[in-house]
């Protein structure tokens, strides 16, 4: 249906007016509905823990999130959400209906389905008291489970919000995914023009409010050479040496701690056999910064090092059968971005954290919020509650001790409800 | 059947006597039988080429030689050999019966089935005139095909030799195979006590006689660390840096050209994802020398470098979540060995090469002959004829121009017949 321009403008005004007249964000916390919902979270804590474990143990490597997405869609449906579906990119989502006009602005809250761990990584949750360990359990499986608990608690408590809230388990947040899930949702998905506020729930610390997206550049460099017999062709150039020299020099780049800039030599592979000079080897490199200029500096130094390593190897050994070369491929390019502290979504988050007795910690990180930030959609990343550490390592863990867990989850719920316009 | 000790001794004497009274090795070349066999090789040259191509295009990565072994066993049978079988280790073999007493000494001639190329390497022979290119075509598929042509030519020409000759397509010569095929044949196989002369046919140059086995040491080093988030855990130790430092320093070890010593950083892999500091990475290293002391020197320097690289990384970055360590695993240990120039097998080879108008080139290399040499069994490695180059690289090639090919193959046949005692 085509809507006349005037009507569209009118409907926007309808929405804008109550937002301007909105009470203080922390008023949400004293409503009966909110308190009832927190009681449900309290009562259902064991269910939350069980669902964290269930979802963690469904492997979801980059580009292979389908099994977890399917299970998650089923759980969104069980939680009572409407329009549950898996979109073409693989994101699972469902809608909590608001009272506002159909087709109006909506809030999106997303946790990511994917983990950094490659296929075949053993994933079995280990419990020691309230501490649960497993690859991906905190980043970001706890977030997925907390979103389900929100939907159920809101439903059971009969909470009414003005805006539709779309709950999402999205693909492609980690590494090679390069934000493909949220990119699709906000540039091609069915709600792309309706999402006016975006939350990523990622990490645990509920006082941490990610208001800036750390930018990143990722490269896969393939070093090639003529190869040959390790004994018979000894003395020919070896692409492995050029690659190794790159790593050694890369790790000497000076970087500031403020604004923070980092680098990592992360994944490698290649070679023919132990008794051959390799034809081809590769390495993947990651560079990040909360500051665009610092990131550009590291990137520039890196690319010069690659070049110099190749030249050094070609000068050090014989190129009579061919020289070493480097194929430079950009495999990740995440936009940096920021949500201004004057935006309502940031005000809501800070007010709720403060009202709960904590000190808000505005932070920079690379999360799904980079994408809406770069598109000008107000976005923050919030924590799922409790504590945890060692994400991206095999000994990743979270603590699900009830009071800390509930405290954090209640904060996120308050921020969400304040933003969606609780009634 | 148990043979009385006296009888055994007597049978050994019977064999020993004619060997002592043996005519000059090059006398073989003027016999009608040899000349008839060479005419068959000449006539069947196109078949040889077709069989080289056929065998080359059956992939045979290390430990995955079964398909090629099966095809080769079938071809040995077609060539008219007796007792064709594939042994428990995977070696394909068949016997050309000699006229000597049953159970007497025998000659083994072997080419290796395996190539260095991993599963999935595209292998399609490319022809340009008489030049054929494909991974593994010269190392050692041509040798396999030449052995078949010998068996057929000997059979058709009615050649009689005193000793049984066992023709072998063996597994496990390359890299990780660590000579497992010939090791089995000579230490566990059914003919282990009967093989008194051993030929490996490997490489093309027919004037090259490998009388010394280049020793090698091969290591797989696994570098481990705590891993972590590339941004959040930046500053923690990275095992990739320790590994890269090892390669850079390894390639600075000075080695003599005489006696030759070499090294190679060959195969690598590992890492969690582009945005993680890796938990674990590995590299395989190869070291060789024709001289035991030089090899020991390189090995000692290498192991010290591994140690120093690990220490350096632990000093350069934070170990608060754990330090980098290196698991050092010896994955290849090929004995050096030598066949004295006074041994009949060396005399035969040199005399035949010389009689064919070429200059014998005694050489050192790492081939299947390392194994019999280390066991005290007289052994040499001879060429299959023609020319070729770039073994262990994807652009490996051989030339099958007929006159050069036939010249080389005829030399090998003469050496084999002289050693088996042509009658």
Short mmCIF file of N, CA, C and O in Angstrom, two decimals, chain A residues 142-212:
data_model
loop_
_atom_site.label_atom_id
_atom_site.label_comp_id
_atom_site.label_asym_id
_atom_site.label_seq_id
_atom_site.Cartn_x
_atom_site.Cartn_y
_atom_site.Cartn_z
N UNK A 142 25.32 -16.50 26.09
CA UNK A 142 24.55 -16.01 27.23
C UNK A 142 23.57 -14.92 26.79
O UNK A 142 22.42 -14.88 27.24
N UNK A 143 24.02 -14.06 25.89
CA UNK A 143 23.16 -12.99 25.38
C UNK A 143 21.92 -13.54 24.69
O UNK A 143 20.79 -13.04 24.89
N UNK A 144 22.10 -14.58 23.90
CA UNK A 144 20.97 -15.20 23.21
C UNK A 144 19.92 -15.67 24.22
O UNK A 144 18.71 -15.45 24.05
N UNK A 145 20.41 -16.34 25.28
CA UNK A 145 19.49 -16.89 26.28
C UNK A 145 18.80 -15.78 27.06
O UNK A 145 17.61 -15.88 27.40
N UNK A 146 19.52 -14.70 27.37
CA UNK A 146 18.93 -13.59 28.12
C UNK A 146 17.79 -12.95 27.30
O UNK A 146 16.74 -12.62 27.84
N UNK A 147 17.98 -12.82 25.99
CA UNK A 147 16.90 -12.25 25.17
C UNK A 147 15.63 -13.09 25.26
O UNK A 147 14.52 -12.56 25.37
N UNK A 148 15.80 -14.41 25.23
CA UNK A 148 14.63 -15.29 25.38
C UNK A 148 13.93 -15.05 26.72
O UNK A 148 12.70 -14.99 26.79
N UNK A 149 14.75 -14.90 27.77
CA UNK A 149 14.16 -14.69 29.11
C UNK A 149 13.41 -13.36 29.17
O UNK A 149 12.38 -13.26 29.84
N UNK A 150 13.90 -12.35 28.45
CA UNK A 150 13.18 -11.06 28.40
C UNK A 150 11.81 -11.23 27.76
O UNK A 150 10.79 -10.76 28.27
N UNK A 151 11.79 -11.88 26.61
CA UNK A 151 10.53 -12.02 25.88
C UNK A 151 9.49 -12.75 26.74
O UNK A 151 8.32 -12.33 26.83
N UNK A 152 9.93 -13.83 27.40
CA UNK A 152 9.00 -14.60 28.23
C UNK A 152 8.50 -13.78 29.42
O UNK A 152 7.31 -13.77 29.75
N UNK A 153 9.44 -13.08 30.08
CA UNK A 153 9.06 -12.31 31.27
C UNK A 153 8.12 -11.16 30.91
O UNK A 153 7.17 -10.84 31.63
N UNK A 154 8.36 -10.52 29.78
CA UNK A 154 7.50 -9.41 29.34
C UNK A 154 6.10 -9.93 29.04
O UNK A 154 5.10 -9.33 29.42
N UNK A 155 6.06 -11.06 28.35
CA UNK A 155 4.78 -11.67 27.99
C UNK A 155 3.98 -12.03 29.25
O UNK A 155 2.82 -11.65 29.40
N UNK A 156 4.63 -12.75 30.13
CA UNK A 156 3.95 -13.22 31.33
C UNK A 156 3.47 -12.06 32.20
O UNK A 156 2.40 -12.13 32.84
N UNK A 157 4.24 -10.96 32.20
CA UNK A 157 3.88 -9.81 33.04
C UNK A 157 2.94 -8.85 32.33
O UNK A 157 2.61 -7.79 32.87
N UNK A 158 2.56 -9.17 31.12
CA UNK A 158 1.61 -8.35 30.38
C UNK A 158 2.13 -6.95 30.05
O UNK A 158 1.37 -5.98 29.99
N UNK A 159 3.43 -6.84 29.86
CA UNK A 159 4.04 -5.53 29.60
C UNK A 159 3.63 -4.99 28.24
O UNK A 159 3.62 -5.72 27.24
N UNK A 160 3.29 -3.74 28.23
CA UNK A 160 2.95 -3.07 26.98
C UNK A 160 4.01 -2.02 26.67
O UNK A 160 4.38 -1.21 27.52
N UNK A 161 4.49 -2.02 25.44
CA UNK A 161 5.43 -0.98 24.99
C UNK A 161 4.85 -0.36 23.73
O UNK A 161 4.03 -0.96 23.03
N UNK A 162 5.27 0.87 23.46
CA UNK A 162 4.73 1.55 22.30
C UNK A 162 5.26 0.92 20.99
O UNK A 162 4.52 0.59 20.09
N UNK A 163 6.60 0.78 20.94
CA UNK A 163 7.20 0.30 19.69
C UNK A 163 7.30 -1.21 19.64
O UNK A 163 7.49 -1.87 20.68
N UNK A 164 7.20 -1.76 18.45
CA UNK A 164 7.51 -3.18 18.28
C UNK A 164 8.98 -3.40 18.65
O UNK A 164 9.84 -2.56 18.34
N UNK A 165 9.23 -4.53 19.28
CA UNK A 165 10.63 -4.91 19.56
C UNK A 165 10.92 -6.17 18.77
O UNK A 165 10.19 -7.17 18.89
N UNK A 166 11.97 -6.13 17.95
CA UNK A 166 12.33 -7.37 17.25
C UNK A 166 13.54 -7.97 17.95
O UNK A 166 14.57 -7.32 18.12
N UNK A 167 13.34 -9.20 18.42
CA UNK A 167 14.42 -9.95 19.09
C UNK A 167 15.14 -10.77 18.02
O UNK A 167 14.51 -11.50 17.28
N UNK A 168 16.48 -10.66 18.00
CA UNK A 168 17.24 -11.29 16.92
C UNK A 168 18.39 -12.13 17.47
O UNK A 168 19.10 -11.71 18.38
N UNK A 169 18.55 -13.31 16.89
CA UNK A 169 19.80 -14.07 17.01
C UNK A 169 20.45 -13.95 15.65
O UNK A 169 19.97 -14.55 14.69
N UNK A 170 21.50 -13.14 15.54
CA UNK A 170 22.03 -12.85 14.20
C UNK A 170 23.30 -13.61 13.88
O UNK A 170 24.04 -14.00 14.77
N UNK A 171 23.53 -13.80 12.62
CA UNK A 171 24.75 -14.47 12.14
C UNK A 171 25.86 -13.43 11.94
O UNK A 171 25.61 -12.22 11.95
N UNK A 172 27.09 -13.96 11.76
CA UNK A 172 28.18 -13.18 11.18
C UNK A 172 28.73 -12.01 11.96
O UNK A 172 29.16 -11.03 11.36
N UNK A 173 28.74 -12.11 13.30
CA UNK A 173 29.38 -11.00 14.03
C UNK A 173 30.89 -11.19 14.07
O UNK A 173 31.64 -10.23 13.98
N UNK A 174 31.32 -12.44 14.23
CA UNK A 174 32.74 -12.71 14.45
C UNK A 174 33.53 -12.69 13.14
O UNK A 174 33.04 -13.06 12.09
N UNK A 175 34.81 -12.34 13.30
CA UNK A 175 35.84 -12.41 12.27
C UNK A 175 35.35 -12.37 10.83
O UNK A 175 34.88 -11.34 10.34
N UNK A 176 35.43 -13.53 10.18
CA UNK A 176 35.15 -13.54 8.75
C UNK A 176 33.71 -13.17 8.41
O UNK A 176 33.40 -12.81 7.29
N UNK A 177 32.82 -13.27 9.39
CA UNK A 177 31.41 -12.90 9.16
C UNK A 177 31.30 -11.42 8.80
O UNK A 177 30.42 -11.02 8.04
N UNK A 178 32.21 -10.63 9.38
CA UNK A 178 32.31 -9.21 9.00
C UNK A 178 30.97 -8.48 9.12
O UNK A 178 30.63 -7.65 8.28
N UNK A 179 30.20 -8.81 10.15
CA UNK A 179 28.91 -8.16 10.46
C UNK A 179 27.82 -8.42 9.42
O UNK A 179 26.86 -7.64 9.30
N UNK A 180 27.95 -9.53 8.70
CA UNK A 180 27.00 -9.76 7.61
C UNK A 180 25.54 -9.89 8.07
O UNK A 180 24.63 -9.51 7.34
N UNK A 181 25.34 -10.41 9.28
CA UNK A 181 23.97 -10.59 9.76
C UNK A 181 23.28 -9.26 9.95
O UNK A 181 22.20 -8.99 9.39
N UNK A 182 23.88 -8.39 10.74
CA UNK A 182 23.26 -7.10 11.02
C UNK A 182 23.31 -6.19 9.78
O UNK A 182 22.39 -5.41 9.54
N UNK A 183 24.34 -6.35 8.98
CA UNK A 183 24.39 -5.59 7.73
C UNK A 183 23.14 -5.90 6.88
O UNK A 183 22.48 -5.00 6.36
N UNK A 184 22.83 -7.20 6.79
CA UNK A 184 21.65 -7.60 6.03
C UNK A 184 20.38 -7.03 6.65
O UNK A 184 19.53 -6.44 5.97
N UNK A 185 20.25 -7.20 7.97
CA UNK A 185 19.04 -6.73 8.66
C UNK A 185 18.78 -5.25 8.42
O UNK A 185 17.64 -4.83 8.21
N UNK A 186 19.86 -4.46 8.44
CA UNK A 186 19.67 -3.00 8.39
C UNK A 186 19.78 -2.40 6.99
O UNK A 186 19.48 -1.22 6.80
N UNK A 187 20.20 -3.20 6.03
CA UNK A 187 20.28 -2.65 4.67
C UNK A 187 19.38 -3.39 3.70
O UNK A 187 19.06 -2.87 2.63
N UNK A 188 18.96 -4.62 4.04
CA UNK A 188 18.12 -5.36 3.10
C UNK A 188 16.91 -6.02 3.76
O UNK A 188 15.96 -6.38 3.08
N UNK A 189 16.97 -6.23 5.06
CA UNK A 189 15.93 -7.00 5.75
C UNK A 189 14.57 -6.28 5.75
O UNK A 189 14.47 -5.08 5.46
N UNK A 190 13.55 -7.04 6.12
CA UNK A 190 12.19 -6.49 6.04
C UNK A 190 11.93 -5.33 6.99
O UNK A 190 11.03 -4.52 6.76
N UNK A 191 12.69 -5.22 8.05
CA UNK A 191 12.49 -4.13 9.02
C UNK A 191 13.50 -2.99 8.84
O UNK A 191 13.60 -2.11 9.69
N UNK A 192 14.25 -3.04 7.74
CA UNK A 192 15.39 -2.11 7.61
C UNK A 192 15.00 -0.63 7.75
O UNK A 192 15.76 0.15 8.30
N UNK A 193 13.80 -0.29 7.28
CA UNK A 193 13.43 1.13 7.36
C UNK A 193 12.72 1.48 8.67
O UNK A 193 12.44 2.64 8.93
N UNK A 194 12.45 0.46 9.47
CA UNK A 194 11.69 0.71 10.70
C UNK A 194 12.57 0.77 11.94
O UNK A 194 12.14 1.29 12.98
N UNK A 195 13.75 0.20 11.87
CA UNK A 195 14.60 0.15 13.08
C UNK A 195 15.19 1.53 13.36
O UNK A 195 15.99 2.04 12.59
N UNK A 196 14.77 2.11 14.46
CA UNK A 196 15.23 3.45 14.83
C UNK A 196 16.11 3.43 16.08
O UNK A 196 16.63 4.46 16.52
N UNK A 197 16.21 2.25 16.70
CA UNK A 197 17.11 2.08 17.86
C UNK A 197 17.62 0.65 17.77
O UNK A 197 16.86 -0.27 17.46
N UNK A 198 18.89 0.49 18.06
CA UNK A 198 19.49 -0.84 17.95
C UNK A 198 20.29 -1.17 19.20
O UNK A 198 21.13 -0.37 19.64
N UNK A 199 20.02 -2.36 19.76
CA UNK A 199 20.85 -2.86 20.85
C UNK A 199 21.55 -4.13 20.41
O UNK A 199 20.91 -5.04 19.88
N UNK A 200 22.83 -4.19 20.66
CA UNK A 200 23.51 -5.48 20.60
C UNK A 200 23.71 -5.88 22.05
O UNK A 200 24.11 -5.05 22.88
N UNK A 201 23.34 -7.13 22.38
CA UNK A 201 23.69 -7.62 23.72
C UNK A 201 24.88 -8.53 23.54
O UNK A 201 24.78 -9.61 22.95
N UNK A 202 26.04 -8.07 24.00
CA UNK A 202 27.29 -8.80 23.76
C UNK A 202 28.21 -8.50 24.93
O UNK A 202 28.37 -7.34 25.33
N UNK A 203 28.83 -9.53 25.48
CA UNK A 203 29.62 -9.36 26.69
C UNK A 203 28.70 -9.47 27.90
O UNK A 203 27.47 -9.56 27.76
N UNK A 204 29.28 -9.45 29.10
CA UNK A 204 28.47 -9.66 30.31
C UNK A 204 28.27 -8.39 31.13
O UNK A 204 27.18 -8.15 31.63
N UNK A 205 29.29 -7.57 31.28
CA UNK A 205 29.27 -6.43 32.20
C UNK A 205 28.12 -5.46 31.88
O UNK A 205 28.12 -4.78 30.86
N UNK A 206 27.16 -5.39 32.80
CA UNK A 206 25.95 -4.59 32.55
C UNK A 206 26.18 -3.09 32.72
O UNK A 206 25.34 -2.28 32.33
N UNK A 207 27.31 -2.71 33.32
CA UNK A 207 27.57 -1.28 33.48
C UNK A 207 28.32 -0.71 32.27
O UNK A 207 28.48 0.49 32.13
N UNK A 208 28.76 -1.60 31.41
CA UNK A 208 29.52 -1.19 30.24
C UNK A 208 28.55 -0.89 29.09
O UNK A 208 27.73 -1.72 28.72
N UNK A 209 28.64 0.33 28.57
CA UNK A 209 27.76 0.73 27.47
C UNK A 209 28.64 1.09 26.28
O UNK A 209 29.37 2.08 26.31
N UNK A 210 28.61 0.24 25.27
CA UNK A 210 29.47 0.48 24.11
C UNK A 210 28.80 1.52 23.23
O UNK A 210 27.76 1.26 22.62
N UNK A 211 29.42 2.70 23.20
CA UNK A 211 28.86 3.81 22.43
C UNK A 211 29.70 4.10 21.19
O UNK A 211 29.33 4.94 20.38
N UNK A 212 30.85 3.40 21.08
CA UNK A 212 31.72 3.61 19.91
C UNK A 212 32.12 2.28 19.33
O UNK A 212 32.37 1.32 20.06
#
